[in-house]
Coordinates of C-alpha atoms in Angstrom, one line a residue:
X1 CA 0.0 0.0 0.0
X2 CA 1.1 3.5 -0.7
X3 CA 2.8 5.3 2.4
X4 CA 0.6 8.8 1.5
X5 CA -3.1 9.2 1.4
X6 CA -2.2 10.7 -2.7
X7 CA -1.0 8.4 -4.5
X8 CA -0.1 10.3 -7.9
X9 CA 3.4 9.9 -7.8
X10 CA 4.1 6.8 -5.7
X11 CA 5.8 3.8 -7.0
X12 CA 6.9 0.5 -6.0
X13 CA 10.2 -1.7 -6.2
X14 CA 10.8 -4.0 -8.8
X15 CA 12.7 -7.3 -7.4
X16 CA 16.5 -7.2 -8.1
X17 CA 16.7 -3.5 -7.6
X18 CA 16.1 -3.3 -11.2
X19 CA 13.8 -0.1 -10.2
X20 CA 10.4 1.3 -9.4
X21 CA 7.1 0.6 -10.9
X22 CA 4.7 3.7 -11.1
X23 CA 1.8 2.8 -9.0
X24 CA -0.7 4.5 -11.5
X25 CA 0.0 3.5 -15.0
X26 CA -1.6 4.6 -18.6
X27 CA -3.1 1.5 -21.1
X28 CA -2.3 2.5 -24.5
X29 CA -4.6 -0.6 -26.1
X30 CA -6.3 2.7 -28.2
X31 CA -8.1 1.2 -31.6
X32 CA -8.2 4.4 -33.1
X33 CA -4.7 4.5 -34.1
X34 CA -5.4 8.5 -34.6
X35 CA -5.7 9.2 -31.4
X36 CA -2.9 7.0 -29.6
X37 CA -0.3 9.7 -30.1
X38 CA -2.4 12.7 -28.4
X39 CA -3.9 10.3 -25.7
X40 CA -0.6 9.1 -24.8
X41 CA 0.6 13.0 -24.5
X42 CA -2.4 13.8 -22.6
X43 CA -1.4 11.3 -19.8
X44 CA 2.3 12.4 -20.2
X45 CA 1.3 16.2 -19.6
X46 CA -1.3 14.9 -16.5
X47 CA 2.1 13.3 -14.8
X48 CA 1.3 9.7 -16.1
X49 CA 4.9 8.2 -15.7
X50 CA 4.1 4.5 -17.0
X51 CA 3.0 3.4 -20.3
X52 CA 1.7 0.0 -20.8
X53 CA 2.3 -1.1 -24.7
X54 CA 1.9 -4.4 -27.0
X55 CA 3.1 -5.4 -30.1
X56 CA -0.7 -6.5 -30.6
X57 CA -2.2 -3.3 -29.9
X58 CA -0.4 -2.5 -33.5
X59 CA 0.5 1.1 -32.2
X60 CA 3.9 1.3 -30.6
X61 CA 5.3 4.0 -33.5
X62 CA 2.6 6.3 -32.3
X63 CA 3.2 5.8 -28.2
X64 CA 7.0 6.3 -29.1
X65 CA 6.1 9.2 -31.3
X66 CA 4.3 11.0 -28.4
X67 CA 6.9 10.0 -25.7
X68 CA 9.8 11.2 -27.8
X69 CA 8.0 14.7 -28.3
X70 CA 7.7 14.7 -24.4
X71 CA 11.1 14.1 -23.7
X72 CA 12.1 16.5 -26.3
X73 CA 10.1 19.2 -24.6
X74 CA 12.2 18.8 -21.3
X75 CA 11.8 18.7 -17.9
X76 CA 11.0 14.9 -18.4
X77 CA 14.3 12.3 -18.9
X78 CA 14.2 8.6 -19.9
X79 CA 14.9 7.9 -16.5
X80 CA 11.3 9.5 -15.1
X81 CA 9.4 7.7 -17.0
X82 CA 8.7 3.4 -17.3
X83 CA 7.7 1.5 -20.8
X84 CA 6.1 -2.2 -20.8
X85 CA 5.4 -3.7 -23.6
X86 CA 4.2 -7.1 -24.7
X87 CA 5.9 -10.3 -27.2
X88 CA 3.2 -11.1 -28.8
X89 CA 1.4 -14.8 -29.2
X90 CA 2.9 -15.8 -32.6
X91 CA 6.9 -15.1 -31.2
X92 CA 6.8 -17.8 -28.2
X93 CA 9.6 -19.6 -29.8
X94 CA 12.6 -19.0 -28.7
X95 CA 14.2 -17.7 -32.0
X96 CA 11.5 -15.1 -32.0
X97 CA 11.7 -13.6 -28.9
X98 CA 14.8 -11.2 -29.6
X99 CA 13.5 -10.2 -33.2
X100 CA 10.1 -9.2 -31.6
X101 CA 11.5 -7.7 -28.6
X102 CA 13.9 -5.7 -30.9
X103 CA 11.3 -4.7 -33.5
X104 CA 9.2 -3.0 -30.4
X105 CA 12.1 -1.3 -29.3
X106 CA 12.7 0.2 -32.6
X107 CA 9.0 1.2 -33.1
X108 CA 9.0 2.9 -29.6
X109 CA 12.0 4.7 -30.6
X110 CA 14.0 3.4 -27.0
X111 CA 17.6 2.1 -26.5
X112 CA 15.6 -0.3 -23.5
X113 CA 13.0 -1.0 -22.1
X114 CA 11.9 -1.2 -18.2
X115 CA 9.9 -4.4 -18.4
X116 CA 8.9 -6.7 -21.0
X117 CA 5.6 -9.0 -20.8
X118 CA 4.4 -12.4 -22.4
X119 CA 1.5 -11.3 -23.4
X120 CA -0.4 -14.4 -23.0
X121 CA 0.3 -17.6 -21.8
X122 CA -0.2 -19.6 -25.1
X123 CA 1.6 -19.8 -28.0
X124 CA 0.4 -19.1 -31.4
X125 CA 1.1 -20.8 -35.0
X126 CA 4.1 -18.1 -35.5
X127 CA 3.5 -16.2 -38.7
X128 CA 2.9 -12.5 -39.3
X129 CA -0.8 -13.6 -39.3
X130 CA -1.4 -11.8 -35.3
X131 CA -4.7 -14.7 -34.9
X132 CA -3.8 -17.5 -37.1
X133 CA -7.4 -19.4 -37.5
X134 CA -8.0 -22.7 -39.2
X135 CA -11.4 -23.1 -41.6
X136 CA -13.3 -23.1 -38.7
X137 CA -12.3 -20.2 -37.6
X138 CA -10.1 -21.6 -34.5
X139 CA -6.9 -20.4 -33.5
X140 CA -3.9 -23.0 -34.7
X141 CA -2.0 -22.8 -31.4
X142 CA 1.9 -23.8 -31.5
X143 CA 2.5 -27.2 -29.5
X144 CA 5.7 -27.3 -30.1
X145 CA 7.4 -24.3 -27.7
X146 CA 6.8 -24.4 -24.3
X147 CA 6.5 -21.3 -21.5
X148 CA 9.0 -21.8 -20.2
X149 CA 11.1 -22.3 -23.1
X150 CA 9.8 -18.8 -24.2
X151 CA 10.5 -17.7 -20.3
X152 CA 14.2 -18.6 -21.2
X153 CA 14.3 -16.6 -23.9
X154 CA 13.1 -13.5 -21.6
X155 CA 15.9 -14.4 -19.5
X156 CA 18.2 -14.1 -21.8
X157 CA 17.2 -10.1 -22.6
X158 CA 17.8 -9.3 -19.2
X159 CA 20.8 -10.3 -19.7
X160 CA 21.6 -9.0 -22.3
X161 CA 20.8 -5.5 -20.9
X162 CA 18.3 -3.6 -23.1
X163 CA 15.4 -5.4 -20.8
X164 CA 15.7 -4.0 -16.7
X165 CA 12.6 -6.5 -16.0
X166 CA 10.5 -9.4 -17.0
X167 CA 6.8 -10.6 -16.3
X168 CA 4.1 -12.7 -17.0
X169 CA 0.0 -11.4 -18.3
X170 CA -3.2 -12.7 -18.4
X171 CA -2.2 -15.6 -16.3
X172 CA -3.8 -17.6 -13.8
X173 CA -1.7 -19.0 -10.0
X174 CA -1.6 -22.0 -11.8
X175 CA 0.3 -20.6 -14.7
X176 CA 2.4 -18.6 -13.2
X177 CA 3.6 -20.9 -10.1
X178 CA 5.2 -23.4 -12.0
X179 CA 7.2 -20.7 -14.2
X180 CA 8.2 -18.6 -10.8
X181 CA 9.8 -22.5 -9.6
X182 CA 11.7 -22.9 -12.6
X183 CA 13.0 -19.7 -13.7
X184 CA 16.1 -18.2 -12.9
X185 CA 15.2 -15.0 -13.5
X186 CA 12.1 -14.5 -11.5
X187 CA 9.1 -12.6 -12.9
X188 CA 9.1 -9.3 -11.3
X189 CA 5.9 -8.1 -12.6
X190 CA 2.3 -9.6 -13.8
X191 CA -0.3 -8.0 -14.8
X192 CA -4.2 -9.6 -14.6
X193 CA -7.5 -8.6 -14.8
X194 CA -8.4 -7.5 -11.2
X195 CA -11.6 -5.5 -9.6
X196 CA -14.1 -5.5 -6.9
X197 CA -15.9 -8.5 -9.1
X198 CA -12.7 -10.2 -9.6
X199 CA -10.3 -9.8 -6.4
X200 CA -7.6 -12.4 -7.4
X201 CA -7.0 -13.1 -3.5
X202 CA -4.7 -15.7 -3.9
X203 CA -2.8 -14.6 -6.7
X204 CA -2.6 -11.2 -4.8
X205 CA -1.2 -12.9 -1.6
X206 CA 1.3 -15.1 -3.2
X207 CA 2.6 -11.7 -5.4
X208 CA 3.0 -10.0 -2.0
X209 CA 5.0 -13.1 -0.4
X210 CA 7.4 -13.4 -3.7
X211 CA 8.2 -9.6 -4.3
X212 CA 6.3 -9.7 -7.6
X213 CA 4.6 -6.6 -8.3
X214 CA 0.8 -7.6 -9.2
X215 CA -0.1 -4.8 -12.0
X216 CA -4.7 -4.4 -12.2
X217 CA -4.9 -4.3 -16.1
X218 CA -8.4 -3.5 -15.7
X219 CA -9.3 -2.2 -12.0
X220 CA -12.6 -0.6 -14.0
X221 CA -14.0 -3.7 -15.6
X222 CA -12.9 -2.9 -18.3
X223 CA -15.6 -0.3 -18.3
X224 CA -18.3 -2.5 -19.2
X225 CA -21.5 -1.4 -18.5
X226 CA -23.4 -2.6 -16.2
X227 CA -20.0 -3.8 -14.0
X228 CA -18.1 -2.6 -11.4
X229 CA -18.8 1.0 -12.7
X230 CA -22.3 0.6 -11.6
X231 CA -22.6 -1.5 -8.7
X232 CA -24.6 -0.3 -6.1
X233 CA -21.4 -0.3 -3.2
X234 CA -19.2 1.7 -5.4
X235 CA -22.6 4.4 -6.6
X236 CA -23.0 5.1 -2.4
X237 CA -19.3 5.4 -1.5
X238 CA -18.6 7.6 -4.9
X239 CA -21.9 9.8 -3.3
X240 CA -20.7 10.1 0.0
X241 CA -16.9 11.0 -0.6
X242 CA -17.0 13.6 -3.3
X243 CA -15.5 11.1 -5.8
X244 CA -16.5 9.3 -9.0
X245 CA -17.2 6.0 -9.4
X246 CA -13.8 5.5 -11.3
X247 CA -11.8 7.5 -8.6
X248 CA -13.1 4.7 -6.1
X249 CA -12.3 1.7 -8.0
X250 CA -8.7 2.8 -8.4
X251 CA -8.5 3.8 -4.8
X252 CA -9.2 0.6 -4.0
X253 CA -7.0 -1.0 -6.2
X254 CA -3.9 0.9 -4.7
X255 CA -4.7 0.2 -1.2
X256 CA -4.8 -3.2 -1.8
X257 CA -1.4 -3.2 -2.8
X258 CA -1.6 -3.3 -6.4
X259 CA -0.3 -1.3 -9.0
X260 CA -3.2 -0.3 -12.0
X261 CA -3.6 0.9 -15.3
X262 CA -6.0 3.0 -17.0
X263 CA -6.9 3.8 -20.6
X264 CA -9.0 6.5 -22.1
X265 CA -8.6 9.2 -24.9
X266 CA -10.8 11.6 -23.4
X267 CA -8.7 14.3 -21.6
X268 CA -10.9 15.1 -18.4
X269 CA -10.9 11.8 -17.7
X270 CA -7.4 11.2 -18.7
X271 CA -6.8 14.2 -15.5
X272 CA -9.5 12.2 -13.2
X273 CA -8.0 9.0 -13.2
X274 CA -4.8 10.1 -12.0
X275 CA -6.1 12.3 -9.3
X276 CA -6.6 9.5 -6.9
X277 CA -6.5 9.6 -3.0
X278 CA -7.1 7.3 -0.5
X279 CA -10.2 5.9 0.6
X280 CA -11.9 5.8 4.0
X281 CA -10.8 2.6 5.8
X282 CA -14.9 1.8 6.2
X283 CA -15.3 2.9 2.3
X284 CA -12.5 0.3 1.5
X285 CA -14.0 -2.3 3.7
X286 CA -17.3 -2.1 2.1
X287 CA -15.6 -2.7 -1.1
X288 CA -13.6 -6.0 0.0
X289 CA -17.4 -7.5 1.2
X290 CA -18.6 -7.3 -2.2
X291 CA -19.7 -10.7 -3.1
X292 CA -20.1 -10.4 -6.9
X293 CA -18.1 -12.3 -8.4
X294 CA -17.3 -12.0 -12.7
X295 CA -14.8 -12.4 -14.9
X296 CA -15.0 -9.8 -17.7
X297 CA -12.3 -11.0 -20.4
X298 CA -11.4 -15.3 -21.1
X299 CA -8.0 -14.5 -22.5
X300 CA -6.4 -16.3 -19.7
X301 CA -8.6 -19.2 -21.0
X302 CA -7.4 -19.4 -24.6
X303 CA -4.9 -17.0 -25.5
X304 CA -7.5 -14.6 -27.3
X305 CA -7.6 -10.9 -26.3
X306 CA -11.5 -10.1 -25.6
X307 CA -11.0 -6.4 -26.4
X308 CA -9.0 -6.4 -29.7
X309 CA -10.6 -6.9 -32.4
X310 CA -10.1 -10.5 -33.9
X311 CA -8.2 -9.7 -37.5
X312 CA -7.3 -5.9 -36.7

């Protein structure tokens, strides 16, 4: 949990003193290709320090585009601010991982990068086809590479220096113990859906006891309507504190003890979901008896993003 009741600029360390995580982050999985670049200097401007990034989200050359222009404007260095990004499905092999890791680094316009995620746990037919499908329409998946022969490969661009950290998305405790056993770099960071509906206790708790940071990809629900946004709990606390709805959520999510990101291209809201304070202790208490309990995206069930569309 954050030390100060405003959590704007608070951070948390990485394992191996590789660093600090910003506690708040800013999602840049933006369809509208258009509007990545001023979204993503929006959030810079507001004091948004991390970026969350993809290969799959197809828009790397516009976040670096937006991030160069804010560096080049000063009073931000390389060093202030902290860049994820994702190897995507299709690059699980081994032989792959470099290239792709490479190819992001050279669309985001960066000499490193501060942590580098597997985006999902399953590996795709590789191919420059992002959701390889079969007549049926079902995604050819690659039997023949392992995680943690991909989680080697990670290893190995940590070690080569151009990579600070390494981590692990969309996965389930099941997924991820198993990889945390075996490797020898340990994952440092994962990020999972996580929210009121969907409180990943256990995962949460065994983050917490290994020094992994557990990153809320989606402390809103994803914004799905009705959801989190709208439950009842989170209406009355939003009332009776001066705060919206959203403002809550992510409160909640930092006193917790997680770290979150957040992802809109609307400017006001860009500026209200960074101005986040703690809760009440009984306001935060309410939240954790929610019973409610929903999953909102099944990419940790098949390797298939929910919100990106299939093809784009």
């Amino acid at each position: 949990m954050a030390e100060s009741s405003d959590f704007r600029n608070a951070r948390m360390p990485l394992s191996h003193g590789v660093g600090e995580m910003p506690v708040l982050g800013f999602g840049t999985l933006i369809h509208d290709v258009t509007l990545t670049t001023s979204a993503t200097r929006d959030a810079l401007d507001v004091g948004f320090r991390h970026f969350d990034c993809a290969e799959r989200y197809r828009n790397e050359r516009e976040v670096g585009e937006a991030l160069q222009a804010g560096l080049a404007a000063g009073g931000i260095g390389r060093e202030d601010i902290f860049v994820t990004t994702k190897l995507w499905n299709t690059n699980h092999r081994p032989e792959r991982v470099e290239p792709a890791f490479e190819a992001s680094l050279d669309r985001l316009k960066l000499s490193y990068l501060d942590l580098y995620l597997i985006h999902t746990p399953f590996a795709f037919q590789p191919g420059d086809e992002f959701d390889p499908r079969d007549q049926s329409g079902n995604v050819i998946y690659d039997r023949s590479v392992t995680l943690l022969d991909t989680w080697r490969a990670m290893e190995s661009l940590v070690d080569h220096g151009k990579c600070r950290a390494i981590g692990l998305s969309d996965v389930t405790f099941e997924v991820l113990l198993p990889i945390y056993e075996s490797a020898r770099i340990k994952p440092a960071v994962i990020q999972v859906e996580a929210h009121p509906y969907l409180p990943q206790t256990e995962l949460l708790e065994f983050c917490n006891k290994k020094n992994i940071v557990f990153l809320a990809g989606a402390p809103l629900g994803h914004g799905i309507k009705p959801g989190v946004l709208e439950d009842p709990v989170i209406l009355a606390i939003a009332a009776r504190i001066g705060k919206t709805p959203a403002q809550v959520l992510l409160a909640w999510a930092v006193q917790r003890g997680t770290t979150l990101l957040v992802k809109t291209t609307n400017a006001a809201r860009v500026r209200e979901n960074f101005n986040i304070s703690a809760l009440p202790e009984d306001a935060f208490d309410e939240i954790n008896r929610i019973q409610t309990r929903q999953r909102f995206n099944e990419v940790v069930s098949t390797g298939s993003p929910g919100f990106i569309p299939q093809g784009s």
